[in-house]
Short mmCIF file of C-alpha atoms in Angstrom, two decimals:
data_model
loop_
_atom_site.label_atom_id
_atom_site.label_comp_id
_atom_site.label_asym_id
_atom_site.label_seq_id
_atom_site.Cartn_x
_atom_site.Cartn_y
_atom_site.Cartn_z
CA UNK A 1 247.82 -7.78 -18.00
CA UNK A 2 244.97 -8.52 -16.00
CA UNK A 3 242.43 -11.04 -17.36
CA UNK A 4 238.52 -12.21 -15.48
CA UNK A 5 237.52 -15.83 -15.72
CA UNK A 6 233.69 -16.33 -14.57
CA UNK A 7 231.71 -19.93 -13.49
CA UNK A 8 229.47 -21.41 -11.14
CA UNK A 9 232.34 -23.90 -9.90
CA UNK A 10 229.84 -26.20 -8.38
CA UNK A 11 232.41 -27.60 -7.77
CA UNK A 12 235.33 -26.34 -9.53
CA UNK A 13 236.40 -29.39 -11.90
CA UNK A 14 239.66 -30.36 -14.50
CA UNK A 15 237.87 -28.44 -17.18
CA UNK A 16 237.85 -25.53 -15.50
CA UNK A 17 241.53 -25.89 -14.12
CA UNK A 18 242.42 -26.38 -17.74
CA UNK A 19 241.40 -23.72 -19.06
CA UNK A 20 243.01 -21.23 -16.39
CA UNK A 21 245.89 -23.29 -17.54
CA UNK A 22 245.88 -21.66 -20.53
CA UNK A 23 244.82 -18.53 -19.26
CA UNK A 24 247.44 -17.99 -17.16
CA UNK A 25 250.06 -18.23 -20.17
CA UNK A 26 248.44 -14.84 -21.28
CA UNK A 27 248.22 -13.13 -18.60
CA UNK A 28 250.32 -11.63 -15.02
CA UNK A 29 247.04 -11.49 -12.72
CA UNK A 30 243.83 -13.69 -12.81
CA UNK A 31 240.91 -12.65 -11.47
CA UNK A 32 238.34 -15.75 -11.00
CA UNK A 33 234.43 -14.29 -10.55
CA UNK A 34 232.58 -16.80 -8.46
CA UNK A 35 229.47 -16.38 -9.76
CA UNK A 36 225.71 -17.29 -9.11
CA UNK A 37 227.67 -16.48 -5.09
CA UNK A 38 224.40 -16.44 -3.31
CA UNK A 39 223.08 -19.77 -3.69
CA UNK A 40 223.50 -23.10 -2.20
CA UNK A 41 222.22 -26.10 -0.71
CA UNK A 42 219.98 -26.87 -4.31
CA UNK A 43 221.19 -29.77 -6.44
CA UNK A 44 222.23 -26.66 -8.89
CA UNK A 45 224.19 -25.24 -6.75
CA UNK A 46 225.26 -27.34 -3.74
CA UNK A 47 228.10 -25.24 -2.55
CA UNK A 48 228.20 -21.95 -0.65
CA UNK A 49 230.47 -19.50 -2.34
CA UNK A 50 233.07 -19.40 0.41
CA UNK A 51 233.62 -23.62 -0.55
CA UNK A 52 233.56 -22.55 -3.97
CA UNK A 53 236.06 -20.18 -2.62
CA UNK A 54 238.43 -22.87 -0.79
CA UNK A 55 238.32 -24.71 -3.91
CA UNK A 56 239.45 -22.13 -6.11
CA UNK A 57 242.04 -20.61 -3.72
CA UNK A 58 243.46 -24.39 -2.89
CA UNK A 59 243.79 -25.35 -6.97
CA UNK A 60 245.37 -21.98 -8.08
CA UNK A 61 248.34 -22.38 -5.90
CA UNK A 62 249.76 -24.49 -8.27
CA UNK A 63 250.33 -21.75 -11.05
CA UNK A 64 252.67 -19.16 -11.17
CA UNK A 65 250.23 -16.09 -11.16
CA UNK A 66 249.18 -13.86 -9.28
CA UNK A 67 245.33 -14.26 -7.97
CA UNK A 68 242.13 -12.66 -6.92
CA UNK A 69 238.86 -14.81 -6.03
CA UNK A 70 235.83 -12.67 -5.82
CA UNK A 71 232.18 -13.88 -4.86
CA UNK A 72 229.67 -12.47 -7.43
CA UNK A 73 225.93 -12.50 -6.62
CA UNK A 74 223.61 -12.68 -9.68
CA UNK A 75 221.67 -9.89 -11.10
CA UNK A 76 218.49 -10.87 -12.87
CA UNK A 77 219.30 -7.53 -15.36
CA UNK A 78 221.37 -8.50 -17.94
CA UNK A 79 221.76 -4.35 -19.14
CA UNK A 80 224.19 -3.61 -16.52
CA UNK A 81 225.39 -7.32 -15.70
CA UNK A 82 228.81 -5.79 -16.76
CA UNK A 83 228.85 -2.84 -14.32
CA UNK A 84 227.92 -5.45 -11.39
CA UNK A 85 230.93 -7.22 -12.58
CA UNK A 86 232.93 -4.58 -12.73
CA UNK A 87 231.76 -3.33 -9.45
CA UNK A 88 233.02 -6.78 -7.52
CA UNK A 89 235.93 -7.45 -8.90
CA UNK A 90 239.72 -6.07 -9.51
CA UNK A 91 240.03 -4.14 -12.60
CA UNK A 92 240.67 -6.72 -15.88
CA UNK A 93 242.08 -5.91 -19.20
CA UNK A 94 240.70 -9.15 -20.82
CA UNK A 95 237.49 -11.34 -20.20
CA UNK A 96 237.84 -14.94 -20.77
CA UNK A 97 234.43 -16.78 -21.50
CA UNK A 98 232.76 -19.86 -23.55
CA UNK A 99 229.43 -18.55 -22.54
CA UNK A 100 227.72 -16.71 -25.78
CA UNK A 101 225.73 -14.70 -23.36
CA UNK A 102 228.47 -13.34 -21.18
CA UNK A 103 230.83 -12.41 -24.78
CA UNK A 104 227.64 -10.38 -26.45
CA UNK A 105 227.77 -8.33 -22.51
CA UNK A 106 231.40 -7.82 -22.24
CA UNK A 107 231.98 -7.05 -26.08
CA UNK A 108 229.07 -4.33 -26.08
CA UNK A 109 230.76 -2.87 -23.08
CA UNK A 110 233.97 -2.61 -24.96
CA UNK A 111 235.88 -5.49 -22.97
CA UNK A 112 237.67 -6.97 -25.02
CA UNK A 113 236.59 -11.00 -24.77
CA UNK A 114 238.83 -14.14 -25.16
CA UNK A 115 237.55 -17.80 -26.13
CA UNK A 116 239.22 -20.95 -24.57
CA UNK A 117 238.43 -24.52 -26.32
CA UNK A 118 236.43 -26.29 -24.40
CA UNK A 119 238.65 -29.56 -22.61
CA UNK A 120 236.80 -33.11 -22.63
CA UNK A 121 233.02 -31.27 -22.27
CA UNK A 122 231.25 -34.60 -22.14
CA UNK A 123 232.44 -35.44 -18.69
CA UNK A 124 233.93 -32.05 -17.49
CA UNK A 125 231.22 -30.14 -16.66
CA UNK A 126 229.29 -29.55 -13.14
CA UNK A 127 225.48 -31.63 -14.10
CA UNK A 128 227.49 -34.61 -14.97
CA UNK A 129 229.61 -34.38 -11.78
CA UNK A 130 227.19 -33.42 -9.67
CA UNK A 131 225.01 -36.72 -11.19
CA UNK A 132 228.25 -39.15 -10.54
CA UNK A 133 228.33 -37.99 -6.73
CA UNK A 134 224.85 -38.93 -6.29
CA UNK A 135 224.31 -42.17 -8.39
CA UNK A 136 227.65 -43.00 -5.87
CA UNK A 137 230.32 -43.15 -9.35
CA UNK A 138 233.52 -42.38 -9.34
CA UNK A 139 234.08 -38.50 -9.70
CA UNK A 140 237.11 -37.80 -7.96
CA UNK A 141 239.44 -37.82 -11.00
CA UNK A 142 237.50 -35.39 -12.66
CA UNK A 143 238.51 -32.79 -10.14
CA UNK A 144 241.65 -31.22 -8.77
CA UNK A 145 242.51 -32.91 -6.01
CA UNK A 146 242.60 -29.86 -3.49
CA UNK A 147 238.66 -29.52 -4.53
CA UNK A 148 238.66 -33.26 -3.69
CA UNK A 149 239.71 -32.29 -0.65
CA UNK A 150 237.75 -29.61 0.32
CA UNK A 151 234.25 -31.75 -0.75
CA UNK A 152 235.82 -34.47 1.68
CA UNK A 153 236.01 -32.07 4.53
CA UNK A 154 232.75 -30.21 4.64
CA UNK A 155 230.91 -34.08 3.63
CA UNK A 156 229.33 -32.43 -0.13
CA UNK A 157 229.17 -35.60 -1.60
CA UNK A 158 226.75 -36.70 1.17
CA UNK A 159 224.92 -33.27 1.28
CA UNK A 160 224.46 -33.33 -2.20
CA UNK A 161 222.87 -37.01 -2.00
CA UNK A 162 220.77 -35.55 0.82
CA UNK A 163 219.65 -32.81 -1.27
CA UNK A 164 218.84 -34.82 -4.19
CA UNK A 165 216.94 -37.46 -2.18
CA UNK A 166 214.89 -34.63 -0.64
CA UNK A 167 213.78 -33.35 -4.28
CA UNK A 168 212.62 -36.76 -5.48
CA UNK A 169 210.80 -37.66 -2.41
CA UNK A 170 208.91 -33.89 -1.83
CA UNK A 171 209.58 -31.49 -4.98
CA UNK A 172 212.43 -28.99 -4.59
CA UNK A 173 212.30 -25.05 -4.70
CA UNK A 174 214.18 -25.48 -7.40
CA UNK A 175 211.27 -27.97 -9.17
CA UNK A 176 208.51 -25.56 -8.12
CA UNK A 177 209.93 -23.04 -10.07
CA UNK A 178 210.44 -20.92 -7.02
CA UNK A 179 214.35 -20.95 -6.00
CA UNK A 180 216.36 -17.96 -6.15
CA UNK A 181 218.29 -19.02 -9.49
CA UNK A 182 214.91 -17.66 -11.11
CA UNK A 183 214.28 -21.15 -12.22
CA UNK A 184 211.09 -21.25 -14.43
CA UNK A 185 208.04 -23.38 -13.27
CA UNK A 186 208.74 -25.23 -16.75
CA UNK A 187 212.15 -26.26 -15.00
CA UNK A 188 214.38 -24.54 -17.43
CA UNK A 189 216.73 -21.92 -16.20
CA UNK A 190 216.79 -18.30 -17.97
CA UNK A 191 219.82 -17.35 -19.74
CA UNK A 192 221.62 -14.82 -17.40
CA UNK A 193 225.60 -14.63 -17.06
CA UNK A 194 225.56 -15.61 -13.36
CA UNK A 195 223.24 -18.90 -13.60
CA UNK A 196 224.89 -20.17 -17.35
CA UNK A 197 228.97 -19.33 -16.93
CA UNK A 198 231.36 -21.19 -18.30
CA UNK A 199 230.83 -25.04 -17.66
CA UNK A 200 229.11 -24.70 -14.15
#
């Protein structure tokens, strides 16, 4: 059996690698959707989709299973969000998502969904990592350390810093309300599957 595990992975973090712990224990294959693919360099999103990639690729090698890391680029029509996936990625048997929005998609197409519990929320999720890298807190624990790795190579912490200092000192695309994660002016992002995935 084939199952499809979507998120943001910005960056890819313990509650994440958890819950394709658990995933894998159901299934032969894994197929892990990088979603939201086109966008980086925002304090949203800070990594491209190919270091989202490396960090995925680098943290899977420790399971058993057999694995397929796809980029998927968001589509701002949440009617055939499905088919897009579909379209991108390996053929799946099962869907694996926290995300009410993505389950109401994949159940109306008739793919049969699967819910994880969610592992130590409060600090395992992308805002609050993102936020520890650049107040300068420790974060590196929180993360596998092959994803520690990769953020050490390409220098995210300090890009992310860079990033963040540059939208509090002149207003970000993402604050104008004019980024391409369709964030509103109001700064609040709309619900779609590639933008609200599974933990970041």
């Amino acid at each position: 059996m084939r199952g499809f595990y979507i998120g943001r992975f910005q960056p890819y973090h313990n509650g994440h690698h958890h819950m394709v712990e658990e995933i894998v224990d159901e299934v032969d294959e894994l197929v892990l959707g990088i979603g939201s693919a086109g966008d980086s360099h925002t304090t949203h999103n800070p990594f491209t989709a190919g270091e989202r990639l490396m960090m995925v690729t680098k943290s899977l090698q420790q399971f058993d299973v057999t694995s397929y890391v796809v980029p998927i680029e968001d589509i701002n029509r949440n009617s055939v969000w499905v088919s897009h996936v579909e379209s991108m990625s390996p053929a799946f048997d099962v869907a694996y998502s926290n995300n009410p929005l993505v389950i109401r998609l994949f159940s109306e197409a008739g793919v049969d969904v699967r819910r994880s519990p969610m592992f130590r929320r409060e600090v395992l999720e992308g805002t609050e990592l993102r936020e520890r890298i650049i107040h300068d807190r420790s974060w590196e624990q929180l993360v596998p350390e092959p994803v520690s790795e990769v953020i050490t190579e390409i220098d995210g912490a300090e890009r992310i810093r860079r990033i963040a200092d540059t939208d509090a000192n002149s207003g970000s695309a993402e604050d104008m309300g004019t980024d391409t994660t369709s964030e509103g002016a109001s700064g609040s992002i709309p619900e779609t599957p590639g933008n609200v995935s599974n933990r970041e």
